[in-house]
Structures are given as C-alpha cells and as structure tokens.
C-alpha cells in the first residue's frame, strides 16, 4: 500500500523520483478498480498533476499531439481531436470521471479493458516517452511490450494521425462496468488494421486478419467467426465475463461489423 | 514507512481553509471528516456511482478518487454551499423536490452538484446531451425520469424559457400546443 505521495513539477523531475517501488499517478480514476493491482502495490506514488505543459492538444502536420495529462473530457470537447479518439474517450461514460482520467494514465495502466488502447493500436499511434536514457518516440505496441518487460518509461505525448477513419465498439453489462471486449478498426495508409482489448486476456492486433483483408479477400461474417474461433496466440480464458467460445464469437461478429462500417463509410473522415 | 501528511489550502463553499491531511486521503474523506460536509456521500469509492460529486474550479469531479492534496489552491463547492444565508434552497434543489426526484436521497447531493454545473453553464443541452451529462450518477430508486425533468426545467428557466419549462411533461418531453411547423 502506498504511504508516500510525491508531487513532481516536470516529467524529468518525475522520472528522477522514480524508484523500483514507486508508481506514477496521473488522473487516479483506475487506481482503485479491480485490474489495477500493480499500481496499488507501490510504496510511493508520484503525482503528475502539477507537471506543467503536459495537457496540450496541438496539430503537427498530419498528426495530432496530445499531452499525456490531457483529460478525456478535454478530448471530447476539443474541435481538433479526430472523431475516433472522441468515440474512445466516450467509452468512459461518466463526465465527472472524464474530467479526471488522462490519456497517458489510461495507456500506462495497461488494463485489459482499456478504453483507448484498441483505438491507438488500430490507428498505429506513437508515443513520446521519457526513459532513463532520454526522450524516445515509439509506437504504442513497443511501449506495451517494453512496459510489460519492466522498462521504466513516462509517457509525455500521444501522437495520433489525422485524416484517417477508425471505428470502435465496446461491450459491457453497464456503461460503468468492465468491458468484456473493446475492438477498433481503422483504414491507415497500409490498409485496414484491427485491434482489441479482451478482458482478463490482453490487447491484440490481428495482423493475419489484416493481411487477408488487405489482399482483397472478401470475408463473410461466418468467415470472421471461424477465423477467431481458430485464431492462435489469443490467451483467452473462461471467467465471469464469459466463456472462451463466447469471447471468440464476439470477436468475430464485431470484426465483421467494424469492417462493414468502415467499408460503408469509405476512406474519408 | 511512516505516514506522510501535507497542509492543503483551498476554498470550500466560499470560505478559505487550511487543513493537514494524510497524503493518501481522498477529498471525500477530507470534506466529510474534517469539515463535516456530509452531503458528500461515500458510495462505490471507485468513481462510478457519482454520489461523492463536488464542483472543483467549476467542473464536476468524483471526490472519492480525487486526492485531498490535489485540492491545493482549488475552489470547491458542495451541496451545503448552494443554500442561501437563511438556509433557503437553491432553484435546482427546489426543482428536485417539486418534481419528486428524490426518494432515499443518497444519490441526490451528487446529482444536484452535476445539475448545478449544467444549469449554470448557460448552454441549452438537448435531451440526449442532458442524459449523457447525468450518466455518471446512479440512482436505485427514482428511475431517473423525475431527475431528468427537474434538471431540464431548471435549465430552461435559467435560459429565460419559463413557458417552455412549464411545458415539460411527465416524460420529460417539451409539449407544444400545436405540431411544430416543418422548416
């Protein structure tokens, strides 16, 4: 249990304060929820609330740079944030929570029911992170792999592309419940991309499916269901959120729905 | 490791205060235990039920997941701050009574704080927007419709649309004497 709270005034100060038994604290909306036990075990919390210059939203050519401490509500209210990011932020149904929850915090929590990660995976978002060695620009997939391997990083900015189309869907018993599945699909310059957060399982990018769709294969709903029924590398388990069969079926029908939605809307924004 | 304490300076219901708090304490705990502001309810304590909602610098927050130390320099309003000097109820509080938007009353302070933010925003929310704006609150008694009606009527009155407010029916829908003409 945390007994000490440190208030950092800048990202570099926060990184300097980070020790093995410390965790960064951003908006604080996920700390007490089941599934965030890793952060709850820290002896020291380093609050980022007073770090200046971390809540901006700025256009940068074909991209948008979002400060890691930018709140979900700020995303929703912004005129320059793409619709797909607003849709993902709206998955957090409560406005009072959106006033607190931060973009960087939601990514770094690495929850298997993350609101933003499936969308960020699908649109191939990049992150500016501060490490012991200095500033790095990495893709969100690499961030996840390195964070899970224990590398100490502090997200300072999230970079998302403008001018692309992405759609998402989230399944939960209530607007406030943990989602059994959040899935996103996008049309990027490489072609269609798909990613999903499966509760108690993890975040996945479905590259084999993407390759099949990019090669022009016309997949029916049954094909998609069959693909996910046999998809390897998904460590899905039976739990209170549903059986393995149910979750794989849901992945299939949702992938089909999202690919149809993208096809119907064309490649424009 | 020993407990750590910090001094917090903030304004609560218009009054400047200073309080020593455990750095792990939530704003809910500080408001209830140190200032006896018991309108701030402890419900889920994970930011899902909205019973602990307070206004911080003009925006609604779940105080149960907001650290007390984060309140440094902030202006905080709770339900106790909405009443007049003689204990008169504010219009949004009165509307909750008039519309039967209260049953057990546990969720009511949180609902009223968010509603207060909405009706004082100077903006006319659509029915859908209003429902979404209130979606961070759970009520197990009233079924929400009376709450929705109370907020909608008060919002319209704040915008000077008194006649329209009176036409909001029991389903929360604004009734017009004749069908609206097509444009």
PDB file of C-alpha atoms in Angstrom, chain B:
ATOM      1  CA  UNK B   1       7.328   3.675   6.059  1.00  0.00           C
ATOM      2  CA  UNK B   2       5.719   6.339   8.259  1.00  0.00           C
ATOM      3  CA  UNK B   3       2.550   8.093   7.198  1.00  0.00           C
ATOM      4  CA  UNK B   4       3.043  11.351   5.385  1.00  0.00           C
ATOM      5  CA  UNK B   5       0.992  14.488   5.950  1.00  0.00           C
ATOM      6  CA  UNK B   6       0.628  17.705   3.998  1.00  0.00           C
ATOM      7  CA  UNK B   7      -1.112  21.018   4.525  1.00  0.00           C
ATOM      8  CA  UNK B   8      -3.795  21.818   1.964  1.00  0.00           C
ATOM      9  CA  UNK B   9      -5.028  25.361   1.356  1.00  0.00           C
ATOM     10  CA  UNK B  10      -8.244  25.704  -0.600  1.00  0.00           C
ATOM     11  CA  UNK B  11     -11.622  27.442  -0.688  1.00  0.00           C
ATOM     12  CA  UNK B  12     -14.626  25.388   0.362  1.00  0.00           C
ATOM     13  CA  UNK B  13     -18.085  26.829  -0.246  1.00  0.00           C
ATOM     14  CA  UNK B  14     -16.609  30.311  -0.481  1.00  0.00           C
ATOM     15  CA  UNK B  15     -14.522  30.074   2.676  1.00  0.00           C
ATOM     16  CA  UNK B  16     -10.733  29.872   2.665  1.00  0.00           C
ATOM     17  CA  UNK B  17      -9.498  26.923   4.706  1.00  0.00           C
ATOM     18  CA  UNK B  18      -6.274  25.202   5.673  1.00  0.00           C
ATOM     19  CA  UNK B  19      -6.144  21.546   6.648  1.00  0.00           C
ATOM     20  CA  UNK B  20      -3.498  18.944   7.445  1.00  0.00           C
ATOM     21  CA  UNK B  21      -4.279  15.722   5.585  1.00  0.00           C
ATOM     22  CA  UNK B  22      -2.806  12.280   5.128  1.00  0.00           C
ATOM     23  CA  UNK B  23      -1.427  12.313   1.591  1.00  0.00           C
ATOM     24  CA  UNK B  24      -3.447   9.171   0.848  1.00  0.00           C
ATOM     25  CA  UNK B  25      -6.757  10.708   1.948  1.00  0.00           C
ATOM     26  CA  UNK B  26      -9.441  11.282  -0.644  1.00  0.00           C
ATOM     27  CA  UNK B  27     -11.183  14.617  -0.957  1.00  0.00           C
ATOM     28  CA  UNK B  28     -14.374  12.857   0.170  1.00  0.00           C
ATOM     29  CA  UNK B  29     -12.690  11.914   3.448  1.00  0.00           C
ATOM     30  CA  UNK B  30     -11.345  15.412   3.985  1.00  0.00           C
ATOM     31  CA  UNK B  31     -14.708  17.062   3.314  1.00  0.00           C
ATOM     32  CA  UNK B  32     -16.680  14.621   5.463  1.00  0.00           C
ATOM     33  CA  UNK B  33     -14.285  14.035   8.344  1.00  0.00           C
ATOM     34  CA  UNK B  34     -12.526  17.375   8.684  1.00  0.00           C
ATOM     35  CA  UNK B  35     -15.274  19.754   7.579  1.00  0.00           C
ATOM     36  CA  UNK B  36     -18.407  17.719   8.404  1.00  0.00           C
ATOM     37  CA  UNK B  37     -19.752  18.261   4.900  1.00  0.00           C
ATOM     38  CA  UNK B  38     -21.738  15.051   4.938  1.00  0.00           C
ATOM     39  CA  UNK B  39     -23.706  15.787   1.787  1.00  0.00           C
ATOM     40  CA  UNK B  40     -20.645  14.321   0.079  1.00  0.00           C
ATOM     41  CA  UNK B  41     -21.587  10.658   0.124  1.00  0.00           C
ATOM     42  CA  UNK B  42     -19.302   7.657   0.123  1.00  0.00           C
ATOM     43  CA  UNK B  43     -20.796   5.210  -2.333  1.00  0.00           C
ATOM     44  CA  UNK B  44     -18.692   2.990  -4.561  1.00  0.00           C
ATOM     45  CA  UNK B  45     -15.343   4.723  -3.873  1.00  0.00           C
ATOM     46  CA  UNK B  46     -14.151   3.907  -7.380  1.00  0.00           C
ATOM     47  CA  UNK B  47     -15.741   6.837  -9.213  1.00  0.00           C
ATOM     48  CA  UNK B  48     -18.704   5.005 -10.670  1.00  0.00           C
ATOM     49  CA  UNK B  49     -21.801   5.980  -8.680  1.00  0.00           C
ATOM     50  CA  UNK B  50     -21.353   9.767  -8.597  1.00  0.00           C
ATOM     51  CA  UNK B  51     -22.663  10.146  -5.020  1.00  0.00           C
ATOM     52  CA  UNK B  52     -19.485  11.977  -3.979  1.00  0.00           C
ATOM     53  CA  UNK B  53     -19.574  14.572  -6.771  1.00  0.00           C
ATOM     54  CA  UNK B  54     -18.333  18.052  -5.895  1.00  0.00           C
ATOM     55  CA  UNK B  55     -17.547  21.058  -8.049  1.00  0.00           C
ATOM     56  CA  UNK B  56     -13.856  21.906  -8.331  1.00  0.00           C
ATOM     57  CA  UNK B  57     -12.987  25.108 -10.184  1.00  0.00           C
ATOM     58  CA  UNK B  58     -16.362  24.983 -11.935  1.00  0.00           C
ATOM     59  CA  UNK B  59     -16.293  21.340 -13.061  1.00  0.00           C
ATOM     60  CA  UNK B  60     -17.798  18.226 -11.512  1.00  0.00           C
ATOM     61  CA  UNK B  61     -15.410  15.642 -10.067  1.00  0.00           C
ATOM     62  CA  UNK B  62     -15.771  12.366  -8.192  1.00  0.00           C
ATOM     63  CA  UNK B  63     -14.212  13.382  -4.882  1.00  0.00           C
ATOM     64  CA  UNK B  64     -13.742   9.738  -3.799  1.00  0.00           C
ATOM     65  CA  UNK B  65     -10.955   9.250  -6.353  1.00  0.00           C
ATOM     66  CA  UNK B  66      -9.579  12.772  -6.069  1.00  0.00           C
ATOM     67  CA  UNK B  67      -6.741  13.054  -3.589  1.00  0.00           C
ATOM     68  CA  UNK B  68      -7.218  15.718  -0.931  1.00  0.00           C
ATOM     69  CA  UNK B  69      -3.722  17.076  -1.610  1.00  0.00           C
ATOM     70  CA  UNK B  70      -4.719  17.761  -5.222  1.00  0.00           C
ATOM     71  CA  UNK B  71      -7.201  20.323  -3.870  1.00  0.00           C
ATOM     72  CA  UNK B  72      -4.368  22.748  -3.076  1.00  0.00           C
ATOM     73  CA  UNK B  73      -5.385  26.199  -4.341  1.00  0.00           C
ATOM     74  CA  UNK B  74      -8.718  24.955  -5.700  1.00  0.00           C
ATOM     75  CA  UNK B  75     -12.227  26.331  -5.226  1.00  0.00           C
ATOM     76  CA  UNK B  76     -14.580  23.591  -4.071  1.00  0.00           C
ATOM     77  CA  UNK B  77     -18.367  23.635  -3.798  1.00  0.00           C
ATOM     78  CA  UNK B  78     -20.513  21.047  -2.070  1.00  0.00           C
ATOM     79  CA  UNK B  79     -24.278  20.873  -1.670  1.00  0.00           C
ATOM     80  CA  UNK B  80     -24.055  22.806   1.630  1.00  0.00           C
ATOM     81  CA  UNK B  81     -22.712  25.776  -0.326  1.00  0.00           C
ATOM     82  CA  UNK B  82     -25.753  26.029  -2.581  1.00  0.00           C
ATOM     83  CA  UNK B  83     -28.217  27.115   0.070  1.00  0.00           C
ATOM     84  CA  UNK B  84     -28.826  30.765   0.878  1.00  0.00           C
ATOM     85  CA  UNK B  85     -27.731  32.521   4.106  1.00  0.00           C
ATOM     86  CA  UNK B  86     -31.024  31.639   5.788  1.00  0.00           C
ATOM     87  CA  UNK B  87     -30.916  28.043   4.584  1.00  0.00           C
ATOM     88  CA  UNK B  88     -33.067  28.778   1.524  1.00  0.00           C
ATOM     89  CA  UNK B  89     -32.852  26.093  -1.096  1.00  0.00           C
ATOM     90  CA  UNK B  90     -31.400  26.879  -4.491  1.00  0.00           C
ATOM     91  CA  UNK B  91     -33.690  26.556  -7.509  1.00  0.00           C
ATOM     92  CA  UNK B  92     -32.208  23.233  -8.588  1.00  0.00           C
ATOM     93  CA  UNK B  93     -32.720  21.782  -5.097  1.00  0.00           C
ATOM     94  CA  UNK B  94     -36.322  23.022  -5.060  1.00  0.00           C
ATOM     95  CA  UNK B  95     -36.898  21.541  -8.520  1.00  0.00           C
ATOM     96  CA  UNK B  96     -35.797  18.110  -7.269  1.00  0.00           C
ATOM     97  CA  UNK B  97     -38.440  18.376  -4.536  1.00  0.00           C
ATOM     98  CA  UNK B  98     -41.145  19.726  -6.856  1.00  0.00           C
ATOM     99  CA  UNK B  99     -40.607  17.002  -9.421  1.00  0.00           C
ATOM    100  CA  UNK B 100     -40.388  14.139  -6.924  1.00  0.00           C
ATOM    101  CA  UNK B 101     -36.812  13.488  -7.995  1.00  0.00           C
ATOM    102  CA  UNK B 102     -35.859  12.235  -4.530  1.00  0.00           C
ATOM    103  CA  UNK B 103     -36.615   9.007  -2.778  1.00  0.00           C
ATOM    104  CA  UNK B 104     -33.975   7.646  -0.386  1.00  0.00           C
ATOM    105  CA  UNK B 105     -31.818  10.704  -1.066  1.00  0.00           C
ATOM    106  CA  UNK B 106     -28.400   9.076  -1.101  1.00  0.00           C
ATOM    107  CA  UNK B 107     -27.578   9.936  -4.709  1.00  0.00           C
ATOM    108  CA  UNK B 108     -29.272  13.341  -4.577  1.00  0.00           C
ATOM    109  CA  UNK B 109     -26.363  15.592  -3.481  1.00  0.00           C
ATOM    110  CA  UNK B 110     -24.165  14.233  -6.278  1.00  0.00           C
ATOM    111  CA  UNK B 111     -26.916  14.608  -8.845  1.00  0.00           C
ATOM    112  CA  UNK B 112     -27.591  18.167  -7.701  1.00  0.00           C
ATOM    113  CA  UNK B 113     -23.949  19.184  -7.980  1.00  0.00           C
ATOM    114  CA  UNK B 114     -23.701  17.951 -11.569  1.00  0.00           C
ATOM    115  CA  UNK B 115     -27.100  19.524 -12.324  1.00  0.00           C
ATOM    116  CA  UNK B 116     -25.915  22.803 -10.818  1.00  0.00           C
ATOM    117  CA  UNK B 117     -22.945  22.776 -13.186  1.00  0.00           C
ATOM    118  CA  UNK B 118     -25.284  22.067 -16.118  1.00  0.00           C
ATOM    119  CA  UNK B 119     -27.881  24.736 -15.340  1.00  0.00           C
ATOM    120  CA  UNK B 120     -25.215  27.354 -14.703  1.00  0.00           C
ATOM    121  CA  UNK B 121     -23.322  26.595 -17.909  1.00  0.00           C
ATOM    122  CA  UNK B 122     -25.555  28.986 -19.859  1.00  0.00           C
ATOM    123  CA  UNK B 123     -25.955  26.327 -22.517  1.00  0.00           C
ATOM    124  CA  UNK B 124     -29.129  24.603 -23.688  1.00  0.00           C
ATOM    125  CA  UNK B 125     -28.479  20.880 -23.697  1.00  0.00           C
ATOM    126  CA  UNK B 126     -30.522  18.574 -25.919  1.00  0.00           C
ATOM    127  CA  UNK B 127     -32.363  15.736 -24.188  1.00  0.00           C
ATOM    128  CA  UNK B 128     -29.676  13.282 -25.301  1.00  0.00           C
ATOM    129  CA  UNK B 129     -26.872  15.534 -24.099  1.00  0.00           C
ATOM    130  CA  UNK B 130     -28.618  16.029 -20.786  1.00  0.00           C
ATOM    131  CA  UNK B 131     -28.994  12.284 -20.260  1.00  0.00           C
ATOM    132  CA  UNK B 132     -25.322  11.768 -21.133  1.00  0.00           C
ATOM    133  CA  UNK B 133     -24.243  14.592 -18.829  1.00  0.00           C
ATOM    134  CA  UNK B 134     -26.099  12.913 -15.964  1.00  0.00           C
ATOM    135  CA  UNK B 135     -24.854   9.430 -16.808  1.00  0.00           C
ATOM    136  CA  UNK B 136     -22.086   9.471 -14.210  1.00  0.00           C
ATOM    137  CA  UNK B 137     -24.677   9.082 -11.459  1.00  0.00           C
ATOM    138  CA  UNK B 138     -26.519   6.005 -10.298  1.00  0.00           C
ATOM    139  CA  UNK B 139     -29.956   6.143  -8.650  1.00  0.00           C
ATOM    140  CA  UNK B 140     -31.608   2.934  -7.476  1.00  0.00           C
ATOM    141  CA  UNK B 141     -34.954   4.491  -6.502  1.00  0.00           C
ATOM    142  CA  UNK B 142     -36.417   7.099  -8.794  1.00  0.00           C
ATOM    143  CA  UNK B 143     -35.869   5.664 -12.245  1.00  0.00           C
ATOM    144  CA  UNK B 144     -34.151   8.873 -13.410  1.00  0.00           C
ATOM    145  CA  UNK B 145     -37.086  10.434 -15.287  1.00  0.00           C
ATOM    146  CA  UNK B 146     -38.070  12.769 -12.461  1.00  0.00           C
ATOM    147  CA  UNK B 147     -34.441  13.814 -12.053  1.00  0.00           C
ATOM    148  CA  UNK B 148     -34.141  14.445 -15.771  1.00  0.00           C
ATOM    149  CA  UNK B 149     -37.318  16.558 -15.687  1.00  0.00           C
ATOM    150  CA  UNK B 150     -36.104  18.614 -12.713  1.00  0.00           C
ATOM    151  CA  UNK B 151     -32.811  19.394 -14.441  1.00  0.00           C
ATOM    152  CA  UNK B 152     -34.414  20.161 -17.798  1.00  0.00           C
ATOM    153  CA  UNK B 153     -36.972  22.526 -16.289  1.00  0.00           C
ATOM    154  CA  UNK B 154     -34.349  24.362 -14.244  1.00  0.00           C
ATOM    155  CA  UNK B 155     -32.023  24.616 -17.225  1.00  0.00           C
ATOM    156  CA  UNK B 156     -34.807  26.152 -19.325  1.00  0.00           C
ATOM    157  CA  UNK B 157     -35.693  28.611 -16.540  1.00  0.00           C
ATOM    158  CA  UNK B 158     -32.051  29.671 -16.290  1.00  0.00           C
ATOM    159  CA  UNK B 159     -32.154  30.394 -20.005  1.00  0.00           C
ATOM    160  CA  UNK B 160     -35.254  32.550 -19.547  1.00  0.00           C
ATOM    161  CA  UNK B 161     -37.517  29.980 -21.240  1.00  0.00           C
ATOM    162  CA  UNK B 162     -40.139  29.911 -18.494  1.00  0.00           C
ATOM    163  CA  UNK B 163     -43.086  28.962 -20.676  1.00  0.00           C
ATOM    164  CA  UNK B 164     -41.160  26.132 -22.287  1.00  0.00           C
ATOM    165  CA  UNK B 165     -40.118  24.875 -18.846  1.00  0.00           C
ATOM    166  CA  UNK B 166     -43.755  24.602 -17.789  1.00  0.00           C
ATOM    167  CA  UNK B 167     -44.494  22.511 -20.866  1.00  0.00           C
ATOM    168  CA  UNK B 168     -42.017  19.767 -19.949  1.00  0.00           C
ATOM    169  CA  UNK B 169     -44.362  16.847 -19.298  1.00  0.00           C
ATOM    170  CA  UNK B 170     -44.081  13.823 -17.059  1.00  0.00           C
ATOM    171  CA  UNK B 171     -41.925  12.067 -19.651  1.00  0.00           C
ATOM    172  CA  UNK B 172     -39.519  14.993 -19.711  1.00  0.00           C
ATOM    173  CA  UNK B 173     -40.629  15.914 -23.229  1.00  0.00           C
ATOM    174  CA  UNK B 174     -41.441  19.512 -24.085  1.00  0.00           C
ATOM    175  CA  UNK B 175     -45.065  19.690 -25.248  1.00  0.00           C
ATOM    176  CA  UNK B 176     -46.156  22.269 -27.772  1.00  0.00           C
ATOM    177  CA  UNK B 177     -49.804  23.297 -28.229  1.00  0.00           C
ATOM    178  CA  UNK B 178     -49.627  22.665 -31.959  1.00  0.00           C
ATOM    179  CA  UNK B 179     -47.318  20.482 -34.058  1.00  0.00           C
ATOM    180  CA  UNK B 180     -44.028  22.181 -34.781  1.00  0.00           C
ATOM    181  CA  UNK B 181     -44.065  23.509 -38.342  1.00  0.00           C
ATOM    182  CA  UNK B 182     -41.642  21.912 -40.749  1.00  0.00           C
ATOM    183  CA  UNK B 183     -38.918  24.236 -41.991  1.00  0.00           C
TER     184      UNK B 183
END
